[in-house]
Amino acid sequence: MEISSHQFHLLEQLNEQRKQDLFCDCKILVEGKVFKAHRNVLFASSGYFKMLLSQGLKETTQPTVVTFEVFSPETFMVILDFVYSGVLSLTGQNVIEVISAASYLQMTDILHVCKTFIKSSLDINEKEKDHYLSLSAKSTSTEPAHPPLYHSRRKAKSNLRCSSSVPDEKANPANENAWSSCSSSQVILQRAETQLSKRGRKQSSVRRHRKLLGLSQSCDLAPRKANRGERSGAGGTAAASQDGEEPGVDAENDAGHEYGYNREPEVIPKKQAVAQLEQDLSRTAEYELPQTRFKCPFCTHAVKRRADLKRHLRCHTGERPYPCKECGKRFTRLEHLRNHFQTIHQAGKLICRKCKCQVTELTGCVVQQGTRRYRLCHQCQGEANFDSIPDDLDAEHSPVSSLANKRSRWALEGGQKSDEETMEEEPYNLVVRRVNGDGPDRGDEKVKPNLR
DNA sequence: CTGGGGATGGGGCCC
DNA sequence: GGGGCCCCATCCCCA
């Protein structure tokens, strides 16, 4: 006989124990803030903790202390609450940090929920836009003095779509709670906050708009910073707080904290929310560009096309679907990968790296330094006493020479190698390939690094 | 320390 | 809607 509520009660009991600091044998320090938890619960919930704690299984008498600096305490609180309750308090403001932290902690359930959340945000975004439209129509009917907000070329869809936009998360029962914690009224309120913060900023040009985004793009920068971190080796909080920004942007940031990081998000009655939104929209209508139809759910950026929004969202999600086959570095766009491959691995620029003179296939040679390739004129090559590279080796690591071939290579090779694979086959030697048909100048001397 | 150049990333927009 | 091109901003490294 199976008692279905047993698991729930067990988790509830564990959560109570955690809150009362009973039997907690693990301390987690996140940016100085201490969280207490049970090792076995963390072990069962996170791949990171599983690895970490399995290493110290023998030393179970001492409490484990784990320190994190790569995400904020608020984010970890959301995750810890999920571990102990099955409820994930996702909001538009915290989803980026949560997905980043969940990735770090190897918690795939949360990752899936976050991905679905982001995906559905597009629908929510659309839904809200339609909501704005209906509100606008309503306000114009009652207040003829205000111009309509949008002149949509699309048919306004029925409100039924709102409910259908909620993602299907049957696999994870906790997600229902998660979605409920991110109620539509809350999302609308976030939009209202955004509208408020944008008030008074006439978007006369896109560039100015980008500047105005300022801190709101701190979350845009998150993946980029993380990427930079690959070089510096420093882990940073995804949405690091930055002081000294313009006041309007700070307002947005504050809004994020108010609605995003509260453990128990404030739920404002829908009527009040709608009223506030109507008020905001009536004041901001003249500043809205009618042609920008898709708003990013995570920042104030708006684009005309859904495809552009999809592309933009990658800077929030950190998704980098295009890995370089040579060095494993990942890119958000294929064109960026192509540029990278051509400049770094194929010496695409016909300029001598050292003296900057123009070279051709005949007057220059290609130098390989690790995975990087660049061209040198013969004079600079002679001065630097470079070694040459046999053609077969070059062919092995750069099987394409023309742009057309390269493109066909990118297009044809669907399956991407893993980073480990690409790293394993990286040629970490320094070699030169003659392109003028001269015999290869074999030798073992290495080119001095960083020829810039 | 600083300026310049390269690499990278993001937005607009055309095809 | 995707691919691709162009442009620009930012970061990083080096002289």
GROMACS .gro file of C-alpha atoms (C1' of nucleotides) in nm:
model
  482
    1MET     CA    1   0.000   0.000   0.000
    2GLU     CA    2   0.143   0.332  -0.102
    3ILE     CA    3   0.072   0.657   0.076
    4SER     CA    4   0.105   0.926  -0.183
    5SER     CA    5   0.151   1.208   0.062
    6HIS     CA    6   0.450   1.047   0.228
    7GLN     CA    7   0.708   1.204   0.000
    8PHE     CA    8   0.554   1.543   0.043
    9HIS     CA    9   0.548   1.515   0.420
   10LEU     CA   10   0.902   1.388   0.426
   11LEU     CA   11   1.023   1.684   0.226
   12GLU     CA   12   0.816   1.912   0.441
   13GLN     CA   13   0.978   1.770   0.751
   14LEU     CA   14   1.323   1.814   0.605
   15ASN     CA   15   1.240   2.171   0.518
   16GLU     CA   16   1.124   2.230   0.873
   17GLN     CA   17   1.445   2.083   1.003
   18ARG     CA   18   1.640   2.311   0.778
   19LYS     CA   19   1.451   2.617   0.896
   20GLN     CA   20   1.503   2.518   1.259
   21ASP     CA   21   1.866   2.431   1.193
   22LEU     CA   22   1.814   2.073   1.301
   23PHE     CA   23   2.067   1.814   1.184
   24CYS     CA   24   2.205   2.054   0.927
   25ASP     CA   25   2.549   1.924   0.846
   26CYS     CA   26   2.641   2.151   0.559
   27LYS     CA   27   2.705   2.522   0.551
   28ILE     CA   28   2.692   2.708   0.224
   29LEU     CA   29   2.849   3.050   0.210
   30VAL     CA   30   2.722   3.262  -0.075
   31GLU     CA   31   2.885   3.602  -0.093
   32GLY     CA   32   2.919   3.600   0.283
   33LYS     CA   33   2.567   3.486   0.357
   34VAL     CA   34   2.538   3.151   0.533
   35PHE     CA   35   2.284   2.888   0.436
   36LYS     CA   36   2.243   2.566   0.628
   37ALA     CA   37   2.125   2.244   0.475
   38HIS     CA   38   2.149   1.869   0.488
   39ARG     CA   39   2.423   1.698   0.300
   40ASN     CA   40   2.205   1.411   0.190
   41VAL     CA   41   1.944   1.648   0.048
   42LEU     CA   42   2.204   1.848  -0.141
   43PHE     CA   43   2.367   1.528  -0.256
   44ALA     CA   44   2.040   1.404  -0.397
   45SER     CA   45   1.951   1.731  -0.564
   46SER     CA   46   2.264   1.860  -0.729
   47GLY     CA   47   2.529   1.701  -0.944
   48TYR     CA   48   2.776   1.956  -0.815
   49PHE     CA   49   2.711   1.867  -0.452
   50LYS     CA   50   2.707   1.500  -0.541
   51MET     CA   51   3.059   1.528  -0.674
   52LEU     CA   52   3.172   1.756  -0.397
   53LEU     CA   53   3.028   1.557  -0.111
   54SER     CA   54   3.120   1.219  -0.247
   55GLN     CA   55   3.482   1.327  -0.231
   56GLY     CA   56   3.459   1.387   0.142
   57LEU     CA   57   3.242   1.093   0.237
   58LYS     CA   58   3.492   0.968   0.490
   59GLU     CA   59   3.499   1.290   0.684
   60THR     CA   60   3.137   1.297   0.783
   61THR     CA   61   3.195   1.403   1.141
   62GLN     CA   62   3.281   1.760   1.051
   63PRO     CA   63   3.020   1.989   0.898
   64THR     CA   64   3.087   2.061   0.535
   65VAL     CA   65   3.141   2.422   0.436
   66VAL     CA   66   3.095   2.523   0.075
   67THR     CA   67   3.160   2.872  -0.057
   68PHE     CA   68   3.012   3.026  -0.371
   69GLU     CA   69   3.095   3.356  -0.530
   70VAL     CA   70   2.949   3.293  -0.869
   71PHE     CA   71   2.588   3.373  -0.786
   72SER     CA   72   2.399   3.583  -0.539
   73PRO     CA   73   2.250   3.470  -0.207
   74GLU     CA   74   1.904   3.553  -0.341
   75THR     CA   75   1.957   3.317  -0.628
   76PHE     CA   76   2.081   3.039  -0.407
   77MET     CA   77   1.786   3.094  -0.178
   78VAL     CA   78   1.552   3.034  -0.469
   79ILE     CA   79   1.735   2.715  -0.553
   80LEU     CA   80   1.754   2.594  -0.194
   81ASP     CA   81   1.385   2.660  -0.148
   82PHE     CA   82   1.320   2.454  -0.456
   83VAL     CA   83   1.532   2.170  -0.325
   84TYR     CA   84   1.337   2.159  -0.001
   85SER     CA   85   0.992   2.239  -0.128
   86GLY     CA   86   0.971   2.166  -0.498
   87VAL     CA   87   0.865   2.525  -0.555
   88LEU     CA   88   1.082   2.731  -0.784
   89SER     CA   89   1.018   3.102  -0.750
   90LEU     CA   90   1.108   3.209  -1.100
   91THR     CA   91   1.059   3.563  -1.219
   92GLY     CA   92   1.167   3.752  -1.523
   93GLN     CA   93   1.434   3.918  -1.312
   94ASN     CA   94   1.591   3.617  -1.151
   95VAL     CA   95   1.560   3.353  -1.421
   96ILE     CA   96   1.895   3.439  -1.575
   97GLU     CA   97   2.079   3.409  -1.247
   98VAL     CA   98   1.887   3.097  -1.153
   99ILE     CA   99   1.965   2.925  -1.481
  100SER     CA  100   2.327   3.022  -1.445
  101ALA     CA  101   2.344   2.892  -1.089
  102ALA     CA  102   2.151   2.577  -1.175
  103SER     CA  103   2.392   2.511  -1.455
  104TYR     CA  104   2.682   2.558  -1.216
  105LEU     CA  105   2.523   2.329  -0.960
  106GLN     CA  106   2.422   2.077  -1.226
  107MET     CA  107   2.056   2.079  -1.145
  108THR     CA  108   1.896   1.977  -1.468
  109ASP     CA  109   1.537   1.998  -1.348
  110ILE     CA  110   1.578   2.367  -1.275
  111LEU     CA  111   1.754   2.418  -1.605
  112HIS     CA  112   1.463   2.267  -1.793
  113VAL     CA  113   1.214   2.478  -1.602
  114CYS     CA  114   1.414   2.794  -1.667
  115LYS     CA  115   1.443   2.717  -2.035
  116THR     CA  116   1.073   2.658  -2.060
  117PHE     CA  117   1.012   2.973  -1.863
  118ILE     CA  118   1.222   3.176  -2.104
  119LYS     CA  119   1.059   3.012  -2.402
  120SER     CA  120   0.715   3.081  -2.270
  121SER     CA  121   0.810   3.437  -2.191
  122LEU     CA  122   0.797   3.501  -2.560
  123ASP     CA  123   0.436   3.395  -2.561
  124ILE     CA  124   0.371   3.592  -2.247
  125ASN     CA  125   0.533   3.886  -2.412
  126GLU     CA  126   0.308   3.852  -2.710
  127LYS     CA  127   0.012   3.802  -2.486
  128GLU     CA  128   0.091   4.116  -2.293
  129LYS     CA  129   0.133   4.312  -2.606
  130ASP     CA  130  -0.215   4.207  -2.701
  131HIS     CA  131  -0.320   4.299  -2.353
  132TYR     CA  132  -0.171   4.642  -2.405
  133LEU     CA  133  -0.363   4.670  -2.725
  134SER     CA  134  -0.687   4.591  -2.560
  135LEU     CA  135  -0.605   4.827  -2.277
  136SER     CA  136  -0.513   5.093  -2.521
  137ALA     CA  137  -0.837   5.051  -2.705
  138LYS     CA  138  -1.018   5.068  -2.376
  139SER     CA  139  -0.839   5.379  -2.266
  140THR     CA  140  -0.893   5.552  -2.594
  141SER     CA  141  -1.260   5.481  -2.576
  142THR     CA  142  -1.282   5.641  -2.236
  143GLU     CA  143  -1.017   5.904  -2.285
  144PRO     CA  144  -1.017   6.025  -2.642
  145ALA     CA  145  -0.748   6.280  -2.563
  146HIS     CA  146  -0.484   6.004  -2.552
  147PRO     CA  147  -0.373   5.854  -2.878
  148PRO     CA  148  -0.382   5.478  -2.918
  149LEU     CA  149  -0.067   5.308  -2.807
  150TYR     CA  150  -0.011   5.074  -3.095
  151HIS     CA  151  -0.148   5.044  -3.439
  152SER     CA  152  -0.105   4.674  -3.469
  153ARG     CA  153  -0.112   4.515  -3.807
  154ARG     CA  154  -0.188   4.189  -3.642
  155LYS     CA  155  -0.521   4.072  -3.527
  156ALA     CA  156  -0.563   4.095  -3.155
  157LYS     CA  157  -0.590   3.748  -3.018
  158SER     CA  158  -0.837   3.637  -2.763
  159ASN     CA  159  -0.744   3.620  -2.399
  160LEU     CA  160  -0.773   3.246  -2.414
  161ARG     CA  161  -0.422   3.249  -2.545
  162CYS     CA  162  -0.306   3.370  -2.206
  163SER     CA  163  -0.389   3.043  -2.046
  164SER     CA  164  -0.256   2.843  -2.333
  165SER     CA  165   0.077   3.017  -2.307
  166VAL     CA  166   0.148   2.844  -1.980
  167PRO     CA  167   0.399   2.576  -2.062
  168ASP     CA  168   0.335   2.213  -2.021
  169GLU     CA  169   0.544   2.096  -1.733
  170LYS     CA  170   0.376   1.772  -1.647
  171ALA     CA  171   0.705   1.602  -1.594
  172ASN     CA  172   0.783   1.824  -1.303
  173PRO     CA  173   0.493   1.879  -1.066
  174ALA     CA  174   0.685   2.147  -0.886
  175ASN     CA  175   0.673   2.362  -1.189
  176GLU     CA  176   0.307   2.430  -1.150
  177ASN     CA  177   0.388   2.611  -0.837
  178ALA     CA  178   0.675   2.774  -1.008
  179TRP     CA  179   0.455   2.914  -1.276
  180SER     CA  180   0.194   3.018  -1.034
  181SER     CA  181   0.452   3.215  -0.845
  182CYS     CA  182   0.513   3.407  -1.162
  183SER     CA  183   0.160   3.516  -1.213
  184SER     CA  184   0.054   3.715  -1.511
  185SER     CA  185  -0.025   4.011  -1.293
  186GLN     CA  186   0.328   4.006  -1.167
  187VAL     CA  187   0.466   4.001  -1.516
  188ILE     CA  188   0.238   4.283  -1.609
  189LEU     CA  189   0.362   4.476  -1.310
  190GLN     CA  190   0.716   4.423  -1.424
  191ARG     CA  191   0.616   4.563  -1.758
  192ALA     CA  192   0.459   4.854  -1.577
  193GLU     CA  193   0.785   4.913  -1.395
  194THR     CA  194   0.966   4.907  -1.724
  195GLN     CA  195   0.719   5.149  -1.870
  196LEU     CA  196   0.764   5.376  -1.572
  197SER     CA  197   1.139   5.368  -1.600
  198LYS     CA  198   1.120   5.442  -1.967
  199ARG     CA  199   0.893   5.738  -1.913
  200GLY     CA  200   1.040   6.050  -2.046
  201ARG     CA  201   1.291   5.878  -2.267
  202LYS     CA  202   1.197   5.942  -2.620
  203GLN     CA  203   1.361   5.676  -2.829
  204SER     CA  204   1.478   5.894  -3.107
  205SER     CA  205   1.751   5.659  -3.215
  206VAL     CA  206   1.843   5.302  -3.159
  207ARG     CA  207   2.190   5.385  -3.044
  208ARG     CA  208   2.054   5.615  -2.781
  209HIS     CA  209   1.818   5.346  -2.676
  210ARG     CA  210   2.108   5.110  -2.632
  211LYS     CA  211   2.283   5.361  -2.414
  212LEU     CA  212   1.970   5.412  -2.214
  213LEU     CA  213   1.955   5.042  -2.146
  214GLY     CA  214   2.270   5.082  -1.944
  215LEU     CA  215   2.243   4.870  -1.636
  216SER     CA  216   1.945   4.686  -1.761
  217GLN     CA  217   2.192   4.523  -1.991
  218SER     CA  218   2.393   4.405  -1.700
  219CYS     CA  219   2.208   4.086  -1.739
  220ASP     CA  220   2.291   4.100  -2.106
  221LEU     CA  221   2.647   4.115  -2.006
  222ALA     CA  222   2.623   3.823  -1.775
  223PRO     CA  223   2.711   3.557  -2.026
  224ARG     CA  224   2.965   3.781  -2.182
  225LYS     CA  225   3.128   3.845  -1.848
  226ALA     CA  226   3.121   3.477  -1.783
  227ASN     CA  227   3.288   3.428  -2.111
  228ARG     CA  228   3.551   3.682  -2.028
  229GLY     CA  229   3.589   3.493  -1.710
  230GLU     CA  230   3.721   3.206  -1.912
  231ARG     CA  231   4.029   3.413  -1.970
  232SER     CA  232   4.055   3.578  -1.633
  233GLY     CA  233   3.950   3.273  -1.443
  234ALA     CA  234   3.736   3.479  -1.210
  235GLY     CA  235   3.381   3.370  -1.147
  236GLY     CA  236   3.137   3.652  -1.109
  237THR     CA  237   2.779   3.699  -1.016
  238ALA     CA  238   2.567   3.691  -1.324
  239ALA     CA  239   2.379   4.010  -1.254
  240ALA     CA  240   2.645   4.192  -1.069
  241SER     CA  241   2.523   4.512  -0.916
  242GLN     CA  242   2.673   4.821  -1.058
  243ASP     CA  243   2.650   5.151  -0.886
  244GLY     CA  244   2.662   5.491  -1.034
  245GLU     CA  245   2.428   5.431  -1.321
  246GLU     CA  246   2.166   5.670  -1.438
  247PRO     CA  247   1.867   5.704  -1.211
  248GLY     CA  248   1.613   5.566  -1.451
  249VAL     CA  249   1.809   5.253  -1.494
  250ASP     CA  250   1.847   5.215  -1.123
  251ALA     CA  251   1.477   5.228  -1.095
  252GLU     CA  252   1.456   4.931  -1.325
  253ASN     CA  253   1.712   4.749  -1.126
  254ASP     CA  254   1.528   4.817  -0.806
  255ALA     CA  255   1.215   4.690  -0.964
  256GLY     CA  256   1.397   4.371  -1.037
  257HIS     CA  257   1.483   4.328  -0.676
  258GLU     CA  258   1.140   4.416  -0.561
  259TYR     CA  259   0.961   4.167  -0.777
  260GLY     CA  260   1.233   3.925  -0.856
  261TYR     CA  261   1.414   3.845  -0.539
  262ASN     CA  262   1.144   3.846  -0.279
  263ARG     CA  263   1.099   3.507  -0.129
  264GLU     CA  264   0.730   3.564  -0.124
  265PRO     CA  265   0.658   3.780  -0.423
  266GLU     CA  266   0.414   4.052  -0.357
  267VAL     CA  267   0.096   3.980  -0.542
  268ILE     CA  268  -0.094   4.292  -0.623
  269PRO     CA  269  -0.459   4.252  -0.713
  270LYS     CA  270  -0.510   4.231  -1.087
  271LYS     CA  271  -0.750   4.522  -1.094
  272GLN     CA  272  -0.491   4.742  -0.930
  273ALA     CA  273  -0.226   4.618  -1.165
  274VAL     CA  274  -0.438   4.683  -1.468
  275ALA     CA  275  -0.530   5.026  -1.343
  276GLN     CA  276  -0.168   5.110  -1.283
  277LEU     CA  277  -0.076   4.978  -1.622
  278GLU     CA  278  -0.346   5.179  -1.792
  279GLN     CA  279  -0.223   5.486  -1.615
  280ASP     CA  280   0.133   5.420  -1.717
  281LEU     CA  281   0.047   5.344  -2.072
  282SER     CA  282  -0.161   5.653  -2.113
  283ARG     CA  283   0.141   5.855  -2.006
  284THR     CA  284   0.398   5.663  -2.202
  285ALA     CA  285   0.207   5.604  -2.519
  286GLU     CA  286   0.366   5.890  -2.704
  287TYR     CA  287   0.713   5.756  -2.632
  288GLU     CA  288   0.649   5.411  -2.771
  289LEU     CA  289   0.766   5.329  -3.117
  290PRO     CA  290   0.474   5.170  -3.292
  291GLN     CA  291   0.702   4.958  -3.509
  292THR     CA  292   0.878   4.785  -3.217
  293ARG     CA  293   0.652   4.498  -3.143
  294PHE     CA  294   0.852   4.243  -2.949
  295LYS     CA  295   0.979   4.330  -2.607
  296CYS     CA  296   1.243   4.133  -2.429
  297PRO     CA  297   1.104   3.992  -2.105
  298PHE     CA  298   1.437   4.041  -1.930
  299CYS     CA  299   1.534   4.392  -2.029
  300THR     CA  300   1.380   4.694  -2.191
  301HIS     CA  301   1.499   4.606  -2.537
  302ALA     CA  302   1.236   4.587  -2.807
  303VAL     CA  303   1.266   4.460  -3.161
  304LYS     CA  304   1.049   4.449  -3.466
  305ARG     CA  305   1.079   4.081  -3.542
  306ARG     CA  306   1.035   3.774  -3.333
  307ALA     CA  307   1.345   3.622  -3.486
  308ASP     CA  308   1.548   3.918  -3.367
  309LEU     CA  309   1.408   3.875  -3.020
  310LYS     CA  310   1.500   3.510  -3.029
  311ARG     CA  311   1.851   3.608  -3.123
  312HIS     CA  312   1.859   3.873  -2.856
  313LEU     CA  313   1.744   3.628  -2.589
  314ARG     CA  314   2.063   3.432  -2.634
  315CYS     CA  315   2.250   3.709  -2.464
  316HIS     CA  316   2.029   3.652  -2.159
  317THR     CA  317   2.023   3.275  -2.163
  318GLY     CA  318   2.391   3.238  -2.238
  319GLU     CA  319   2.310   2.991  -2.508
  320ARG     CA  320   2.603   2.946  -2.746
  321PRO     CA  321   2.506   2.690  -3.001
  322TYR     CA  322   2.802   2.735  -3.234
  323PRO     CA  323   3.127   2.587  -3.103
  324CYS     CA  324   3.454   2.639  -3.284
  325LYS     CA  325   3.586   2.309  -3.406
  326GLU     CA  326   3.943   2.419  -3.358
  327CYS     CA  327   3.948   2.573  -3.014
  328GLY     CA  328   3.610   2.484  -2.869
  329LYS     CA  329   3.512   2.843  -2.806
  330ARG     CA  330   3.140   2.886  -2.843
  331PHE     CA  331   2.946   3.162  -3.012
  332THR     CA  332   2.593   3.285  -3.015
  333ARG     CA  333   2.585   3.324  -3.389
  334LEU     CA  334   2.715   3.131  -3.683
  335GLU     CA  335   2.855   3.445  -3.843
  336HIS     CA  336   3.056   3.520  -3.532
  337LEU     CA  337   3.192   3.169  -3.540
  338ARG     CA  338   3.282   3.211  -3.906
  339ASN     CA  339   3.458   3.538  -3.840
  340HIS     CA  340   3.641   3.383  -3.550
  341PHE     CA  341   3.743   3.079  -3.751
  342GLN     CA  342   3.859   3.281  -4.045
  343THR     CA  343   4.060   3.533  -3.848
  344ILE     CA  344   4.196   3.308  -3.577
  345HIS     CA  345   4.236   2.970  -3.739
  346GLN     CA  346   4.261   3.044  -4.109
  347ALA     CA  347   4.460   3.365  -4.122
  348GLY     CA  348   4.189   3.518  -4.335
  349LYS     CA  349   4.341   3.864  -4.333
  350LEU     CA  350   4.593   3.929  -4.608
  351ILE     CA  351   4.804   4.154  -4.391
  352CYS     CA  352   5.141   4.081  -4.237
  353ARG     CA  353   5.079   4.051  -3.867
  354LYS     CA  354   5.413   4.209  -3.781
  355CYS     CA  355   5.475   4.494  -4.026
  356LYS     CA  356   5.112   4.534  -4.134
  357CYS     CA  357   5.202   4.538  -4.500
  358GLN     CA  358   4.971   4.385  -4.759
  359VAL     CA  359   5.060   4.031  -4.848
  360THR     CA  360   4.924   3.789  -5.101
  361GLU     CA  361   4.920   3.415  -5.124
  362LEU     CA  362   5.256   3.448  -5.302
  363THR     CA  363   5.427   3.715  -5.094
  364GLY     CA  364   5.326   3.589  -4.754
  365CYS     CA  365   5.316   3.280  -4.545
  366VAL     CA  366   5.084   3.154  -4.277
  367VAL     CA  367   5.214   3.121  -3.925
  368GLN     CA  368   5.044   2.896  -3.680
  369GLN     CA  369   5.066   2.965  -3.312
  370GLY     CA  370   4.865   2.717  -3.113
  371THR     CA  371   4.524   2.730  -3.273
  372ARG     CA  372   4.582   3.078  -3.410
  373ARG     CA  373   4.699   3.144  -3.758
  374TYR     CA  374   4.811   3.464  -3.917
  375ARG     CA  375   5.014   3.584  -4.208
  376LEU     CA  376   5.364   3.720  -4.225
  377CYS     CA  377   5.553   3.866  -4.517
  378HIS     CA  378   5.867   3.677  -4.606
  379GLN     CA  379   6.087   3.951  -4.463
  380CYS     CA  380   5.920   3.938  -4.123
  381GLN     CA  381   5.923   3.564  -4.138
  382GLY     CA  382   6.296   3.567  -4.202
  383GLU     CA  383   6.361   3.816  -3.923
  384ALA     CA  384   6.164   3.614  -3.679
  385ASN     CA  385   6.332   3.294  -3.794
  386PHE     CA  386   6.005   3.106  -3.807
  387ASP     CA  387   5.973   2.740  -3.865
  388SER     CA  388   5.774   2.612  -4.150
  389ILE     CA  389   5.484   2.381  -4.149
  390PRO     CA  390   5.450   2.082  -4.379
  391ASP     CA  391   5.155   2.112  -4.610
  392ASP     CA  392   5.003   1.784  -4.501
  393LEU     CA  393   4.986   1.903  -4.142
  394ASP     CA  394   4.822   2.218  -4.252
  395ALA     CA  395   4.578   2.022  -4.457
  396GLU     CA  396   4.502   1.806  -4.159
  397HIS     CA  397   4.413   2.093  -3.935
  398SER     CA  398   4.279   2.323  -4.198
  399PRO     CA  399   4.119   2.107  -4.457
  400VAL     CA  400   3.963   2.403  -4.630
  401SER     CA  401   4.139   2.686  -4.796
  402SER     CA  402   3.882   2.889  -4.983
  403LEU     CA  403   3.598   3.074  -4.829
  404ALA     CA  404   3.353   2.877  -5.035
  405ASN     CA  405   3.496   2.550  -4.915
  406LYS     CA  406   3.497   2.674  -4.562
  407ARG     CA  407   3.137   2.773  -4.583
  408SER     CA  408   3.038   2.442  -4.727
  409ARG     CA  409   3.227   2.282  -4.442
  410TRP     CA  410   3.029   2.475  -4.188
  411ALA     CA  411   2.713   2.398  -4.367
  412LEU     CA  412   2.775   2.031  -4.422
  413GLU     CA  413   2.912   1.926  -4.088
  414GLY     CA  414   2.608   1.910  -3.875
  415GLY     CA  415   2.743   1.714  -3.582
  416GLN     CA  416   2.966   1.919  -3.361
  417LYS     CA  417   3.245   1.770  -3.162
  418SER     CA  418   3.251   1.816  -2.794
  419ASP     CA  419   3.485   2.067  -2.640
  420GLU     CA  420   3.698   1.789  -2.503
  421GLU     CA  421   3.739   1.639  -2.846
  422THR     CA  422   3.835   1.965  -3.000
  423MET     CA  423   4.074   2.042  -2.722
  424GLU     CA  424   4.239   1.706  -2.754
  425GLU     CA  425   4.323   1.751  -3.117
  426GLU     CA  426   4.445   2.106  -3.089
  427PRO     CA  427   4.790   2.151  -3.233
  428TYR     CA  428   4.980   2.347  -2.971
  429ASN     CA  429   5.285   2.398  -3.182
  430LEU     CA  430   5.411   2.698  -3.370
  431VAL     CA  431   5.451   2.640  -3.738
  432VAL     CA  432   5.466   2.827  -4.063
  433ARG     CA  433   5.321   2.725  -4.392
  434ARG     CA  434   5.471   2.857  -4.712
  435VAL     CA  435   5.212   2.955  -4.960
  436ASN     CA  436   5.438   3.036  -5.252
  437GLY     CA  437   5.530   2.682  -5.327
  438ASP     CA  438   5.877   2.694  -5.174
  439GLY     CA  439   5.997   2.386  -4.993
  440PRO     CA  440   5.898   2.376  -4.631
  441ASP     CA  441   6.160   2.506  -4.397
  442ARG     CA  442   6.156   2.239  -4.135
  443GLY     CA  443   6.287   2.299  -3.790
  444ASP     CA  444   6.204   2.270  -3.424
  445GLU     CA  445   6.241   2.628  -3.312
  446LYS     CA  446   5.927   2.791  -3.189
  447VAL     CA  447   5.791   3.126  -3.285
  448LYS     CA  448   5.789   3.375  -3.006
  449PRO     CA  449   5.436   3.407  -2.876
  450ASN     CA  450   5.206   3.705  -2.900
  451LEU     CA  451   5.323   3.860  -3.219
  452ARG     CA  452   5.104   4.165  -3.211
  453DC     C1'  453   4.980   5.429  -1.759
  454DT     C1'  454   4.798   5.489  -2.207
  455DG     C1'  455   4.673   5.462  -2.686
  456DG     C1'  456   4.601   5.156  -3.070
  457DG     C1'  457   4.452   4.751  -3.274
  458DG     C1'  458   4.230   4.306  -3.269
  459DA     C1'  459   3.864   4.004  -3.115
  460DT     C1'  460   3.417   3.963  -2.975
  461DG     C1'  461   2.933   4.052  -2.920
  462DG     C1'  462   2.499   4.273  -3.018
  463DG     C1'  463   2.151   4.537  -3.309
  464DG     C1'  464   1.938   4.673  -3.753
  465DC     C1'  465   1.804   4.524  -4.164
  466DC     C1'  466   1.816   4.307  -4.624
  467DC     C1'  467   1.761   3.879  -4.893
  468DG     C1'  468   1.201   3.275  -3.986
  469DG     C1'  469   1.678   3.197  -4.087
  470DG     C1'  470   2.105   3.345  -4.286
  471DG     C1'  471   2.400   3.689  -4.364
  472DC     C1'  472   2.603   4.151  -4.393
  473DC     C1'  473   2.719   4.583  -4.196
  474DC     C1'  474   2.800   4.875  -3.825
  475DC     C1'  475   2.920   4.992  -3.373
  476DA     C1'  476   3.048   4.932  -2.873
  477DT     C1'  477   3.322   4.705  -2.554
  478DC     C1'  478   3.691   4.440  -2.381
  479DC     C1'  479   4.151   4.282  -2.385
  480DC     C1'  480   4.627   4.272  -2.501
  481DC     C1'  481   5.045   4.473  -2.637
  482DA     C1'  482   5.384   4.824  -2.753
   0.00000   0.00000   0.00000
